[in-house]
PDB file of C-alpha atoms in Angstrom:
ATOM      1  CA  MET A   1     -56.807  -3.002 -13.488  1.00 50.00           C
ATOM      2  CA  ILE A   2     -53.572  -5.003 -13.182  1.00 51.00           C
ATOM      3  CA  MET A   3     -52.603  -4.099 -16.742  1.00 51.00           C
ATOM      4  CA  LYS A   4     -52.989  -0.367 -15.991  1.00 55.00           C
ATOM      5  CA  ARG A   5     -50.601  -0.603 -12.999  1.00 54.00           C
ATOM      6  CA  PHE A   6     -48.014  -2.715 -14.838  1.00 48.00           C
ATOM      7  CA  PRO A   7     -46.542   0.129 -16.967  1.00 55.00           C
ATOM      8  CA  THR A   8     -46.112   2.263 -13.819  1.00 55.00           C
ATOM      9  CA  PHE A   9     -44.462  -0.672 -12.037  1.00 48.00           C
ATOM     10  CA  LEU A  10     -42.180  -1.268 -15.039  1.00 47.00           C
ATOM     11  CA  LYS A  11     -41.200   2.417 -15.229  1.00 50.00           C
ATOM     12  CA  THR A  12     -40.456   2.560 -11.493  1.00 48.00           C
ATOM     13  CA  THR A  13     -38.413  -0.662 -11.563  1.00 45.00           C
ATOM     14  CA  THR A  14     -36.442   0.512 -14.604  1.00 45.00           C
ATOM     15  CA  LEU A  15     -35.744   3.893 -12.963  1.00 43.00           C
ATOM     16  CA  LEU A  16     -34.543   2.229  -9.738  1.00 43.00           C
ATOM     17  CA  PHE A  17     -32.334  -0.136 -11.743  1.00 46.00           C
ATOM     18  CA  PHE A  18     -30.624   2.750 -13.552  1.00 44.00           C
ATOM     19  CA  ILE A  19     -30.178   4.724 -10.320  1.00 44.00           C
ATOM     20  CA  GLY A  20     -28.548   1.667  -8.731  1.00 45.00           C
ATOM     21  CA  LEU A  21     -26.356   1.095 -11.776  1.00 43.00           C
ATOM     22  CA  THR A  22     -25.273   4.741 -11.762  1.00 40.00           C
ATOM     23  CA  SER A  23     -24.419   4.531  -8.060  1.00 41.00           C
ATOM     24  CA  LEU A  24     -22.281   1.454  -8.665  1.00 43.00           C
ATOM     25  CA  SER A  25     -20.537   3.003 -11.651  1.00 39.00           C
ATOM     26  CA  PHE A  26     -19.758   6.333 -10.053  1.00 46.00           C
ATOM     27  CA  GLY A  27     -19.321   5.261  -6.413  1.00 74.00           C
ATOM     28  CA  GLN A  28     -15.668   4.375  -6.960  1.00 88.00           C
ATOM     29  CA  THR A  29     -13.117   7.177  -6.762  1.00 94.00           C
ATOM     30  CA  THR A  30      -9.475   6.976  -7.797  1.00 96.00           C
ATOM     31  CA  LEU A  31      -7.096   8.772  -5.446  1.00 96.00           C
ATOM     32  CA  GLN A  32      -3.451   9.381  -6.383  1.00 97.00           C
ATOM     33  CA  LEU A  33      -0.500   9.145  -4.006  1.00 97.00           C
ATOM     34  CA  VAL A  34       0.598  12.654  -3.049  1.00 96.00           C
ATOM     35  CA  ALA A  35       4.263  13.641  -3.517  1.00 91.00           C
ATOM     36  CA  LYS A  36       6.739  12.956  -0.708  1.00 92.00           C
ATOM     37  CA  PRO A  37       5.330   9.879   1.011  1.00 95.00           C
ATOM     38  CA  LYS A  38       7.326   8.714   4.021  1.00 95.00           C
ATOM     39  CA  LEU A  39       8.733   5.185   3.780  1.00 97.00           C
ATOM     40  CA  VAL A  40      11.320   4.076   6.346  1.00 97.00           C
ATOM     41  CA  ILE A  41      13.177   0.761   6.499  1.00 96.00           C
ATOM     42  CA  SER A  42      14.614   0.198   9.992  1.00 97.00           C
ATOM     43  CA  GLY A  43      16.961  -2.468  11.253  1.00 95.00           C
ATOM     44  CA  THR A  44      19.885  -3.320  13.464  1.00 94.00           C
ATOM     45  CA  SER A  45      23.519  -4.217  13.024  1.00 90.00           C
ATOM     46  CA  SER A  46      26.319  -5.361  15.271  1.00 86.00           C
ATOM     47  CA  LEU A  47      27.449  -1.708  15.394  1.00 83.00           C
ATOM     48  CA  HIS A  48      24.213   0.374  15.585  1.00 87.00           C
ATOM     49  CA  ASP A  49      20.541   0.562  14.681  1.00 93.00           C
ATOM     50  CA  TRP A  50      19.858   2.121  11.289  1.00 94.00           C
ATOM     51  CA  ASP A  51      17.131   3.713   9.145  1.00 96.00           C
ATOM     52  CA  MET A  52      16.912   4.162   5.396  1.00 97.00           C
ATOM     53  CA  VAL A  53      14.295   6.682   4.203  1.00 97.00           C
ATOM     54  CA  SER A  54      12.514   7.208   0.898  1.00 97.00           C
ATOM     55  CA  GLU A  55      10.199  10.047  -0.045  1.00 96.00           C
ATOM     56  CA  THR A  56       9.649   8.743  -3.569  1.00 97.00           C
ATOM     57  CA  ALA A  57       6.840   6.430  -4.647  1.00 97.00           C
ATOM     58  CA  THR A  58       3.907   6.226  -7.002  1.00 97.00           C
ATOM     59  CA  GLY A  59       0.517   4.773  -6.272  1.00 97.00           C
ATOM     60  CA  LYS A  60      -3.216   4.939  -6.523  1.00 97.00           C
ATOM     61  CA  ILE A  61      -6.196   3.647  -4.632  1.00 97.00           C
ATOM     62  CA  GLN A  62      -9.699   2.936  -5.894  1.00 97.00           C
ATOM     63  CA  ALA A  63     -12.174   3.418  -3.101  1.00 96.00           C
ATOM     64  CA  THR A  64     -15.746   4.267  -2.250  1.00 95.00           C
ATOM     65  CA  LEU A  65     -15.959   7.423  -0.165  1.00 89.00           C
ATOM     66  CA  ASP A  66     -18.568   8.753   2.242  1.00 85.00           C
ATOM     67  CA  GLY A  67     -17.489  12.380   2.503  1.00 80.00           C
ATOM     68  CA  ASN A  68     -13.752  12.091   3.241  1.00 77.00           C
ATOM     69  CA  ASN A  69     -14.028   8.619   4.804  1.00 82.00           C
ATOM     70  CA  ILE A  70     -13.295   5.450   2.867  1.00 91.00           C
ATOM     71  CA  THR A  71     -16.065   2.854   3.105  1.00 93.00           C
ATOM     72  CA  ALA A  72     -14.655   0.271   0.663  1.00 95.00           C
ATOM     73  CA  ILE A  73     -11.415  -0.309  -1.232  1.00 96.00           C
ATOM     74  CA  SER A  74     -11.272  -2.260  -4.482  1.00 96.00           C
ATOM     75  CA  SER A  75      -7.614  -1.735  -5.427  1.00 97.00           C
ATOM     76  CA  LEU A  76      -4.378  -0.209  -4.189  1.00 98.00           C
ATOM     77  CA  ILE A  77      -0.918  -0.261  -5.723  1.00 98.00           C
ATOM     78  CA  VAL A  78       2.158   1.458  -4.284  1.00 98.00           C
ATOM     79  CA  GLU A  79       5.590   1.227  -5.909  1.00 98.00           C
ATOM     80  CA  MET A  80       8.875   2.612  -4.559  1.00 97.00           C
ATOM     81  CA  PRO A  81      12.131   2.825  -6.561  1.00 97.00           C
ATOM     82  CA  ALA A  82      14.607   0.602  -4.684  1.00 96.00           C
ATOM     83  CA  GLU A  83      17.468   3.097  -4.914  1.00 97.00           C
ATOM     84  CA  SER A  84      15.316   5.906  -3.529  1.00 97.00           C
ATOM     85  CA  ILE A  85      15.966   4.648   0.027  1.00 96.00           C
ATOM     86  CA  LYS A  86      18.868   6.535   1.590  1.00 96.00           C
ATOM     87  CA  SER A  87      20.678   6.227   4.906  1.00 93.00           C
ATOM     88  CA  GLY A  88      22.752   9.388   4.580  1.00 89.00           C
ATOM     89  CA  LYS A  89      25.863   7.186   4.432  1.00 88.00           C
ATOM     90  CA  GLY A  90      27.063   6.379   0.920  1.00 84.00           C
ATOM     91  CA  GLY A  91      28.875   3.169   1.895  1.00 85.00           C
ATOM     92  CA  MET A  92      25.813   1.783   3.684  1.00 87.00           C
ATOM     93  CA  ASP A  93      23.570   2.665   0.731  1.00 93.00           C
ATOM     94  CA  LYS A  94      25.948   0.926  -1.683  1.00 93.00           C
ATOM     95  CA  ASN A  95      25.956  -2.254   0.445  1.00 90.00           C
ATOM     96  CA  ALA A  96      22.158  -2.139   0.762  1.00 92.00           C
ATOM     97  CA  TYR A  97      21.659  -1.739  -3.006  1.00 95.00           C
ATOM     98  CA  LYS A  98      23.986  -4.666  -3.649  1.00 93.00           C
ATOM     99  CA  ALA A  99      22.070  -6.865  -1.170  1.00 92.00           C
ATOM    100  CA  LEU A 100      18.721  -5.784  -2.664  1.00 93.00           C
ATOM    101  CA  LYS A 101      20.033  -6.461  -6.196  1.00 95.00           C
ATOM    102  CA  THR A 102      18.775  -3.049  -7.319  1.00 96.00           C
ATOM    103  CA  SER A 103      20.604  -3.287 -10.656  1.00 96.00           C
ATOM    104  CA  GLN A 104      18.226  -6.151 -11.479  1.00 97.00           C
ATOM    105  CA  PHE A 105      15.124  -5.361  -9.379  1.00 97.00           C
ATOM    106  CA  LYS A 106      14.355  -1.665  -9.673  1.00 96.00           C
ATOM    107  CA  SER A 107      11.441  -1.317  -7.252  1.00 97.00           C
ATOM    108  CA  ALA A 108       9.555  -2.588  -4.222  1.00 97.00           C
ATOM    109  CA  LYS A 109       5.799  -2.932  -4.738  1.00 97.00           C
ATOM    110  CA  PHE A 110       2.611  -3.619  -2.779  1.00 98.00           C
ATOM    111  CA  ASN A 111      -0.472  -4.802  -4.679  1.00 98.00           C
ATOM    112  CA  LEU A 112      -3.716  -5.099  -2.705  1.00 98.00           C
ATOM    113  CA  LYS A 113      -5.883  -8.205  -3.116  1.00 98.00           C
ATOM    114  CA  SER A 114      -8.564  -7.407  -0.494  1.00 98.00           C
ATOM    115  CA  ALA A 115      -9.325  -4.870   2.228  1.00 98.00           C
ATOM    116  CA  THR A 116     -11.619  -5.257   5.219  1.00 97.00           C
ATOM    117  CA  GLN A 117     -12.444  -2.591   7.755  1.00 96.00           C
ATOM    118  CA  ASN A 118     -12.252  -3.449  11.468  1.00 96.00           C
ATOM    119  CA  SER A 119     -14.689  -2.239  14.129  1.00 94.00           C
ATOM    120  CA  ASP A 120     -12.027   0.181  15.466  1.00 94.00           C
ATOM    121  CA  GLY A 121     -11.802   1.918  12.069  1.00 90.00           C
ATOM    122  CA  THR A 122      -8.484   0.329  11.063  1.00 96.00           C
ATOM    123  CA  TRP A 123      -8.150  -1.822   7.956  1.00 98.00           C
ATOM    124  CA  ASN A 124      -6.655  -5.218   7.181  1.00 98.00           C
ATOM    125  CA  PHE A 125      -4.967  -5.127   3.787  1.00 98.00           C
ATOM    126  CA  SER A 126      -4.145  -8.491   2.236  1.00 98.00           C
ATOM    127  CA  GLY A 127      -1.941  -8.416  -0.808  1.00 98.00           C
ATOM    128  CA  THR A 128       1.397  -9.151  -2.366  1.00 98.00           C
ATOM    129  CA  PHE A 129       4.618  -7.406  -1.370  1.00 98.00           C
ATOM    130  CA  THR A 130       7.481  -7.704  -3.861  1.00 97.00           C
ATOM    131  CA  PHE A 131      10.973  -6.870  -2.646  1.00 95.00           C
ATOM    132  CA  ALA A 132      14.306  -7.695  -4.329  1.00 96.00           C
ATOM    133  CA  GLY A 133      12.414  -9.703  -6.943  1.00 96.00           C
ATOM    134  CA  VAL A 134      10.618 -11.993  -4.453  1.00 97.00           C
ATOM    135  CA  SER A 135       6.839 -11.781  -3.922  1.00 98.00           C
ATOM    136  CA  LYS A 136       5.119 -12.811  -0.685  1.00 98.00           C
ATOM    137  CA  ALA A 137       1.504 -12.740   0.469  1.00 98.00           C
ATOM    138  CA  VAL A 138       1.184 -10.333   3.408  1.00 98.00           C
ATOM    139  CA  THR A 139      -1.511  -8.908   5.679  1.00 97.00           C
ATOM    140  CA  LEU A 140      -1.037  -5.372   6.990  1.00 97.00           C
ATOM    141  CA  LYS A 141      -3.007  -3.523   9.673  1.00 97.00           C
ATOM    142  CA  ILE A 142      -3.553   0.016   8.416  1.00 98.00           C
ATOM    143  CA  LYS A 143      -4.659   3.135  10.270  1.00 97.00           C
ATOM    144  CA  GLU A 144      -6.733   5.514   8.152  1.00 95.00           C
ATOM    145  CA  SER A 145      -7.183   9.214   8.888  1.00 93.00           C
ATOM    146  CA  THR A 146      -7.907  12.459   7.051  1.00 90.00           C
ATOM    147  CA  SER A 147      -5.647  15.512   6.998  1.00 91.00           C
ATOM    148  CA  ASN A 148      -6.146  18.667   4.908  1.00 90.00           C
ATOM    149  CA  GLY A 149      -8.586  16.876   2.603  1.00 88.00           C
ATOM    150  CA  GLN A 150      -6.184  13.982   2.048  1.00 93.00           C
ATOM    151  CA  THR A 151      -6.671  10.337   2.993  1.00 93.00           C
ATOM    152  CA  VAL A 152      -3.725   9.184   5.118  1.00 95.00           C
ATOM    153  CA  LEU A 153      -2.789   5.498   5.437  1.00 97.00           C
ATOM    154  CA  GLU A 154      -0.202   4.489   8.058  1.00 98.00           C
ATOM    155  CA  GLY A 155       1.255   1.124   8.945  1.00 98.00           C
ATOM    156  CA  THR A 156       4.259  -1.089   9.469  1.00 98.00           C
ATOM    157  CA  TYR A 157       5.447  -4.374   8.011  1.00 97.00           C
ATOM    158  CA  PRO A 158       8.066  -6.335   9.987  1.00 98.00           C
ATOM    159  CA  PHE A 159       9.855  -9.119   8.120  1.00 97.00           C
ATOM    160  CA  LYS A 160      13.145 -10.966   7.754  1.00 97.00           C
ATOM    161  CA  LEU A 161      15.498 -10.098   4.912  1.00 96.00           C
ATOM    162  CA  THR A 162      16.058 -13.809   4.328  1.00 97.00           C
ATOM    163  CA  ASP A 163      12.293 -14.228   3.696  1.00 97.00           C
ATOM    164  CA  TYR A 164      12.970 -12.308   0.476  1.00 96.00           C
ATOM    165  CA  LYS A 165      16.209 -14.185  -0.287  1.00 96.00           C
ATOM    166  CA  ILE A 166      18.290 -11.169   0.764  1.00 95.00           C
ATOM    167  CA  ASP A 167      21.579 -11.912   2.496  1.00 92.00           C
ATOM    168  CA  PRO A 168      21.897  -9.391   5.368  1.00 92.00           C
ATOM    169  CA  PRO A 169      24.678  -6.995   4.299  1.00 85.00           C
ATOM    170  CA  THR A 170      28.060  -6.915   6.021  1.00 80.00           C
ATOM    171  CA  ALA A 171      30.777  -4.259   6.112  1.00 73.00           C
ATOM    172  CA  LEU A 172      34.414  -3.899   7.141  1.00 66.00           C
ATOM    173  CA  MET A 173      35.303  -7.397   5.969  1.00 66.00           C
ATOM    174  CA  GLY A 174      32.422  -8.967   7.842  1.00 67.00           C
ATOM    175  CA  THR A 175      33.048  -7.361  11.229  1.00 68.00           C
ATOM    176  CA  VAL A 176      29.817  -5.323  10.984  1.00 81.00           C
ATOM    177  CA  LYS A 177      26.742  -7.454  10.313  1.00 89.00           C
ATOM    178  CA  THR A 178      23.200  -6.353   9.568  1.00 92.00           C
ATOM    179  CA  GLY A 179      20.439  -8.079  11.520  1.00 94.00           C
ATOM    180  CA  ASP A 180      17.958 -10.232   9.612  1.00 96.00           C
ATOM    181  CA  ASP A 181      14.883  -8.539  11.180  1.00 97.00           C
ATOM    182  CA  VAL A 182      13.773  -5.294   9.537  1.00 97.00           C
ATOM    183  CA  LYS A 183      10.619  -3.196   9.466  1.00 97.00           C
ATOM    184  CA  ILE A 184       9.070  -0.933   6.869  1.00 97.00           C
ATOM    185  CA  SER A 185       7.022   1.955   8.315  1.00 98.00           C
ATOM    186  CA  PHE A 186       5.008   4.159   6.008  1.00 97.00           C
ATOM    187  CA  VAL A 187       2.778   7.213   5.905  1.00 97.00           C
ATOM    188  CA  LEU A 188       1.002   7.522   2.549  1.00 97.00           C
ATOM    189  CA  LYS A 189      -1.254  10.436   1.601  1.00 96.00           C
ATOM    190  CA  PHE A 190      -3.780  10.169  -1.223  1.00 95.00           C
ATOM    191  CA  LYS A 191      -5.884  12.837  -2.900  1.00 93.00           C
TER     192      LYS A 191
END
């Protein structure tokens, strides 16, 4: 009697194993960063507040989706060319590129290490942010939403330029000084 049931049990267990394996293999989806992300670096100076904007970056996210909603994230990389940030003022851009050492360090990059979802639907992203050739461990609070079938991730990262060994730029023979505190704000769309 037991021997007659064993083949059925074995077949059922094997079938469930393969269904589970298939779910694990195909549950992950790779989404690509959509063109024209919005990345803004904001700061102050002794003369005025300033913004530098980039709409150029590459990136991808590997996530598990339930419909359009992300339920788990296994990897995320976003990279922005350093000289893609523009203030609209050539002299300011030139000083910024010199301070960021863009001739040597061509991009800023975020590489996710882990992601946990909060009860309010936001995410905590822990990873490494590399800026001007210096890498730091960071934790970012990210708002996730969906728009026109795209996954939208929004957040900010405040930091000090000196944390990344960047001397705050000066102009007009040192009479205009950039503040050490800056903030990167971003809206990234993935599809």
